[in-house]
Each structure stands twice: as C-alpha cells, then as structure tokens.
mmCIF file of C-alpha atoms in Angstrom:
data_model
loop_
_atom_site.group_PDB
_atom_site.id
_atom_site.type_symbol
_atom_site.label_atom_id
_atom_site.label_comp_id
_atom_site.label_asym_id
_atom_site.label_seq_id
_atom_site.Cartn_x
_atom_site.Cartn_y
_atom_site.Cartn_z
ATOM 1 C CA MET A 12 -68.493 42.699 -61.996
ATOM 2 C CA ASN A 13 -69.977 40.757 -58.503
ATOM 3 C CA PRO A 14 -68.357 42.195 -55.510
ATOM 4 C CA ALA A 15 -69.635 39.044 -53.420
ATOM 5 C CA SER A 16 -68.135 36.274 -56.057
ATOM 6 C CA ASP A 17 -64.784 38.657 -56.205
ATOM 7 C CA MET A 18 -64.960 38.823 -52.105
ATOM 8 C CA ALA A 19 -65.550 35.108 -52.375
ATOM 9 C CA ASN A 20 -62.531 33.834 -54.638
ATOM 10 C CA ASP A 21 -60.444 36.149 -52.784
ATOM 11 C CA MET A 22 -61.015 33.970 -49.720
ATOM 12 C CA VAL A 23 -60.659 30.535 -51.554
ATOM 13 C CA THR A 24 -57.259 32.019 -52.705
ATOM 14 C CA ASP A 25 -56.031 33.110 -49.375
ATOM 15 C CA THR A 26 -57.445 29.835 -47.975
ATOM 16 C CA ALA A 27 -55.136 27.868 -50.522
ATOM 17 C CA ALA A 28 -52.232 30.106 -50.085
ATOM 18 C CA ALA A 29 -52.572 29.651 -46.408
ATOM 19 C CA GLN A 30 -52.686 25.876 -46.826
ATOM 20 C CA GLU A 31 -49.563 25.836 -48.742
ATOM 21 C CA PRO A 32 -46.610 24.466 -47.207
ATOM 22 C CA ARG A 33 -43.741 27.218 -46.713
ATOM 23 C CA TRP A 34 -40.691 24.326 -48.227
ATOM 24 C CA LEU A 35 -37.378 25.131 -47.492
ATOM 25 C CA THR A 36 -35.108 27.039 -49.773
ATOM 26 C CA ASP A 37 -32.432 25.497 -51.479
ATOM 27 C CA GLU A 38 -29.516 26.886 -48.173
ATOM 28 C CA GLU A 39 -31.951 26.160 -45.986
ATOM 29 C CA GLN A 40 -32.787 22.414 -47.147
ATOM 30 C CA ARG A 41 -28.444 22.602 -47.193
ATOM 31 C CA THR A 42 -28.682 23.980 -43.504
ATOM 32 C CA TRP A 43 -31.223 21.250 -42.595
ATOM 33 C CA LEU A 44 -29.332 18.137 -43.838
ATOM 34 C CA ALA A 45 -26.012 19.763 -42.269
ATOM 35 C CA TYR A 46 -27.760 19.808 -39.289
ATOM 36 C CA VAL A 47 -29.410 16.423 -38.965
ATOM 37 C CA HIS A 48 -25.818 14.614 -40.317
ATOM 38 C CA ALA A 49 -23.820 16.225 -38.135
ATOM 39 C CA THR A 50 -26.509 15.389 -34.869
ATOM 40 C CA THR A 51 -26.628 12.152 -35.892
ATOM 41 C CA LEU A 52 -22.765 11.424 -36.332
ATOM 42 C CA LEU A 53 -22.037 13.465 -33.043
ATOM 43 C CA GLU A 54 -24.549 11.477 -31.010
ATOM 44 C CA ASP A 55 -23.458 8.086 -32.277
ATOM 45 C CA HIS A 56 -19.629 9.521 -31.710
ATOM 46 C CA LEU A 57 -20.520 10.353 -27.859
ATOM 47 C CA ASP A 58 -22.280 7.223 -27.508
ATOM 48 C CA ARG A 59 -19.405 5.029 -28.772
ATOM 49 C CA GLN A 60 -16.994 6.517 -26.840
ATOM 50 C CA LEU A 61 -19.154 6.333 -23.632
ATOM 51 C CA GLN A 62 -19.760 2.414 -24.290
ATOM 52 C CA ARG A 63 -16.199 1.931 -25.137
ATOM 53 C CA ASP A 64 -15.054 4.133 -21.718
ATOM 54 C CA ALA A 65 -17.741 3.644 -19.349
ATOM 55 C CA GLY A 66 -20.045 0.865 -20.279
ATOM 56 C CA MET A 67 -23.061 3.535 -21.051
ATOM 57 C CA PRO A 68 -24.862 5.113 -23.460
ATOM 58 C CA HIS A 69 -24.626 8.759 -23.420
ATOM 59 C CA LEU A 70 -28.314 9.561 -22.011
ATOM 60 C CA TYR A 71 -27.268 7.667 -18.886
ATOM 61 C CA TYR A 72 -24.122 9.775 -18.456
ATOM 62 C CA HIS A 73 -26.254 12.703 -18.886
ATOM 63 C CA LEU A 74 -28.268 11.326 -16.046
ATOM 64 C CA LEU A 75 -25.600 11.136 -13.902
ATOM 65 C CA VAL A 76 -24.110 14.822 -14.968
ATOM 66 C CA VAL A 77 -27.767 15.986 -14.112
ATOM 67 C CA LEU A 78 -27.650 14.394 -10.620
ATOM 68 C CA SER A 79 -24.261 15.421 -9.978
ATOM 69 C CA ALA A 80 -24.809 18.925 -9.733
ATOM 70 C CA GLN A 81 -27.682 18.773 -7.373
ATOM 71 C CA PRO A 82 -28.052 19.260 -3.882
ATOM 72 C CA GLN A 83 -27.261 16.239 -2.178
ATOM 73 C CA ARG A 84 -26.793 14.618 -5.533
ATOM 74 C CA ARG A 85 -30.855 13.804 -5.655
ATOM 75 C CA LEU A 86 -33.813 14.998 -7.659
ATOM 76 C CA ARG A 87 -37.477 14.051 -8.244
ATOM 77 C CA MET A 88 -37.524 11.780 -10.784
ATOM 78 C CA THR A 89 -40.353 14.163 -12.653
ATOM 79 C CA GLU A 90 -37.933 17.096 -12.343
ATOM 80 C CA LEU A 91 -35.082 14.960 -13.787
ATOM 81 C CA ALA A 92 -37.337 13.989 -16.851
ATOM 82 C CA MET A 93 -37.757 17.470 -17.166
ATOM 83 C CA LYS A 94 -34.052 18.193 -17.121
ATOM 84 C CA THR A 95 -33.137 15.763 -19.416
ATOM 85 C CA LYS A 96 -36.139 16.238 -21.847
ATOM 86 C CA ILE A 97 -36.930 12.256 -21.822
ATOM 87 C CA THR A 98 -40.466 10.661 -20.985
ATOM 88 C CA ARG A 99 -40.856 9.373 -17.566
ATOM 89 C CA SER A 100 -41.317 5.817 -18.849
ATOM 90 C CA ARG A 101 -37.772 6.071 -20.500
ATOM 91 C CA LEU A 102 -36.259 7.813 -17.547
ATOM 92 C CA SER A 103 -37.624 4.805 -15.384
ATOM 93 C CA HIS A 104 -35.982 2.289 -17.405
ATOM 94 C CA ALA A 105 -32.744 3.932 -17.547
ATOM 95 C CA VAL A 106 -32.452 4.752 -13.301
ATOM 96 C CA ALA A 107 -33.405 1.194 -13.162
ATOM 97 C CA ARG A 108 -30.239 0.064 -15.268
ATOM 98 C CA LEU A 109 -28.067 2.693 -13.544
ATOM 99 C CA GLU A 110 -29.474 1.187 -10.168
ATOM 100 C CA LYS A 111 -28.388 -2.090 -11.478
ATOM 101 C CA ASN A 112 -24.889 -0.511 -11.754
ATOM 102 C CA GLY A 113 -25.111 0.471 -8.454
ATOM 103 C CA TRP A 114 -24.686 4.398 -9.688
ATOM 104 C CA VAL A 115 -28.236 5.344 -8.778
ATOM 105 C CA ARG A 116 -30.853 4.523 -6.170
ATOM 106 C CA ARG A 117 -34.033 5.506 -6.101
ATOM 107 C CA GLU A 118 -35.998 7.275 -2.583
ATOM 108 C CA ASP A 119 -39.343 7.298 -1.609
ATOM 109 C CA CYS A 120 -40.691 11.002 -1.445
ATOM 110 C CA PRO A 121 -41.730 11.866 2.532
ATOM 111 C CA SER A 122 -44.241 14.418 0.832
ATOM 112 C CA ASP A 123 -46.052 12.728 -2.101
ATOM 113 C CA LYS A 124 -46.503 8.636 -1.683
ATOM 114 C CA ARG A 125 -46.304 8.941 -5.472
ATOM 115 C CA GLY A 126 -43.153 10.677 -5.702
ATOM 116 C CA GLN A 127 -39.440 9.530 -6.081
ATOM 117 C CA PHE A 128 -36.106 10.767 -5.950
ATOM 118 C CA ALA A 129 -33.244 9.563 -7.848
ATOM 119 C CA VAL A 130 -29.955 9.885 -5.948
ATOM 120 C CA LEU A 131 -26.110 9.706 -7.595
ATOM 121 C CA THR A 132 -24.150 7.178 -5.140
ATOM 122 C CA ASP A 133 -20.893 7.544 -4.414
ATOM 123 C CA GLY A 134 -20.107 4.618 -6.938
ATOM 124 C CA GLY A 135 -21.919 6.900 -9.628
ATOM 125 C CA GLN A 136 -19.899 9.895 -8.737
ATOM 126 C CA GLU A 137 -16.781 7.622 -9.031
ATOM 127 C CA MET A 138 -18.059 6.572 -12.422
ATOM 128 C CA LEU A 139 -18.725 9.874 -13.469
ATOM 129 C CA ASP A 140 -15.161 11.251 -12.031
ATOM 130 C CA LYS A 141 -13.427 8.583 -13.825
ATOM 131 C CA SER A 142 -15.410 8.635 -17.133
ATOM 132 C CA ALA A 143 -15.602 12.565 -17.338
ATOM 133 C CA PRO A 144 -11.821 13.507 -18.817
ATOM 134 C CA GLU A 145 -12.455 10.953 -21.790
ATOM 135 C CA HIS A 146 -16.021 12.355 -22.723
ATOM 136 C CA VAL A 147 -15.195 16.338 -22.334
ATOM 137 C CA ALA A 148 -11.599 14.920 -24.511
ATOM 138 C CA ALA A 149 -14.249 13.497 -27.151
ATOM 139 C CA VAL A 150 -16.830 16.290 -27.407
ATOM 140 C CA ARG A 151 -13.729 19.096 -27.538
ATOM 141 C CA GLN A 152 -12.235 16.968 -30.254
ATOM 142 C CA ALA A 153 -15.764 16.381 -31.825
ATOM 143 C CA LEU A 154 -17.258 19.800 -31.829
ATOM 144 C CA PHE A 155 -15.268 22.556 -30.130
ATOM 145 C CA ASP A 156 -11.862 22.353 -31.706
ATOM 146 C CA ARG A 157 -13.192 22.678 -34.866
ATOM 147 C CA LEU A 158 -14.942 26.010 -34.454
ATOM 148 C CA SER A 159 -13.561 29.179 -33.768
ATOM 149 C CA PRO A 160 -14.592 30.995 -30.549
ATOM 150 C CA GLY A 161 -16.692 32.944 -32.730
ATOM 151 C CA GLN A 162 -18.645 30.306 -34.632
ATOM 152 C CA GLN A 163 -18.737 28.343 -30.468
ATOM 153 C CA LYS A 164 -20.184 31.572 -29.290
ATOM 154 C CA ALA A 165 -22.860 31.692 -32.458
ATOM 155 C CA LEU A 166 -23.766 28.106 -32.079
ATOM 156 C CA GLY A 167 -24.664 28.068 -28.375
ATOM 157 C CA GLU A 168 -26.949 31.143 -29.423
ATOM 158 C CA ILE A 169 -28.505 29.654 -32.083
ATOM 159 C CA MET A 170 -28.938 26.577 -29.612
ATOM 160 C CA GLU A 171 -30.448 28.688 -26.836
ATOM 161 C CA ILE A 172 -33.135 30.067 -29.363
ATOM 162 C CA VAL A 173 -34.095 26.953 -30.887
ATOM 163 C CA ALA A 174 -34.620 25.108 -27.598
ATOM 164 C CA GLU A 175 -36.382 28.228 -26.221
ATOM 165 C CA GLY A 176 -38.946 28.014 -28.892
ATOM 166 C CA LEU A 177 -39.466 24.527 -28.566
ATOM 167 C CA GLN A 178 -40.535 24.815 -24.815
ATOM 168 C CA PRO A 179 -44.135 26.105 -24.781
ATOM 169 C CA LYS A 180 -45.096 27.685 -21.441
ATOM 170 C CA GLU A 181 -48.691 26.777 -21.791
ATOM 171 C CA VAL A 182 -50.575 24.549 -19.565
ATOM 172 C CA GLY A 183 -51.546 20.800 -21.151
ATOM 173 C CA ALA A 184 -48.646 21.460 -23.552
ATOM 174 C CA ASP A 185 -47.204 18.095 -25.584
ATOM 175 C CA LEU A 186 -43.873 17.488 -23.682
ATOM 176 C CA PRO A 187 -41.705 14.474 -23.120
ATOM 177 C CA TRP A 188 -41.615 14.636 -19.558
ATOM 178 C CA LEU A 189 -45.295 14.893 -19.229
ATOM 179 C CA ARG A 190 -45.840 11.946 -20.743
#
C-alpha cells in the first residue's frame, strides 16, 4: 500500500465527482419543462392580449405600470431598467417607442448630465387606465382562476425565493440593467 498514491487517487476521484453534472431527476425534469412550457404560453397569451387590446407588447405595458406607481410618474432610466430587469439598450428602445406613441417622455436629469428620467405622460396614464381592466382579466383567467388560494400563496412564495436567489448583491455582478 502506498498512502501517497491512495491520497492522489482519492483527489482524482473527488475532482471527477465535483465536475460531474448534477442532472435533474425525472420529477425535477418534469417540473422544469412544465414551468418553461407554462411561462412561455403565459407570456405569449398576455402579449397577444395587450397587442390586440392596447397595441403594445407586455414589456411596454409593464414599463407604464412601473412608471405609474412612482412619485410624479417619473423614474431615472437606470432605475427603470433595474425595476423591470432589462438591459439599458432594450429599455432605451422601448422608451423611444413609447415616446413615439406619446405615452412617455424623457427629461434630462439636472444633477447628472448623462442621466435621464422616463416620465409617464397623461396620454400614457389614459392608455394604462383604458387597457388595465382587460389585462387584469387576462391575468386572472390565465393564472389565478386556475389556482386555489393555497396554490396562489405557494406560487408567490416560490417565485420570491427564486427571484431573491437570482439577484446577486456583490459589486460587479452581471445583471441585465448594468449592461
């Protein structure tokens, strides 16, 4: 017996085991595929509903909702990107489209020459007020009406845990709104 050789073999085995992927179990795979299938269908359903009823994609509606909840219906573009979890370039494109429709305007930030605010216009608020009832009905029909109150609570708790785990706090983290 050679203790040094045994230890080297153990290290190779440990390294190989550490590199082996943790494959999903059959139940985890079923759950994952159900999640992907459902979220893809849900996003498509909501996008089509908003395109039909409001002439905008779900992302644009979400931007209007976030702005409507802010004091003076305005938010710095960087904060809006962070709240909506999208890249700054995607946000800039979306805001340009919303500006073209008269639903949002940009304002320069007086304290930072490079910064800008996105501001929900009266027209944007009117569009939001007009489209919200149909959108809420679509969300309710597609999701909440299919779940018991306990399932709704569990889904909310699960999504909060997943979201918390996917938002790193360290400096230099690769997050969409920093790109």
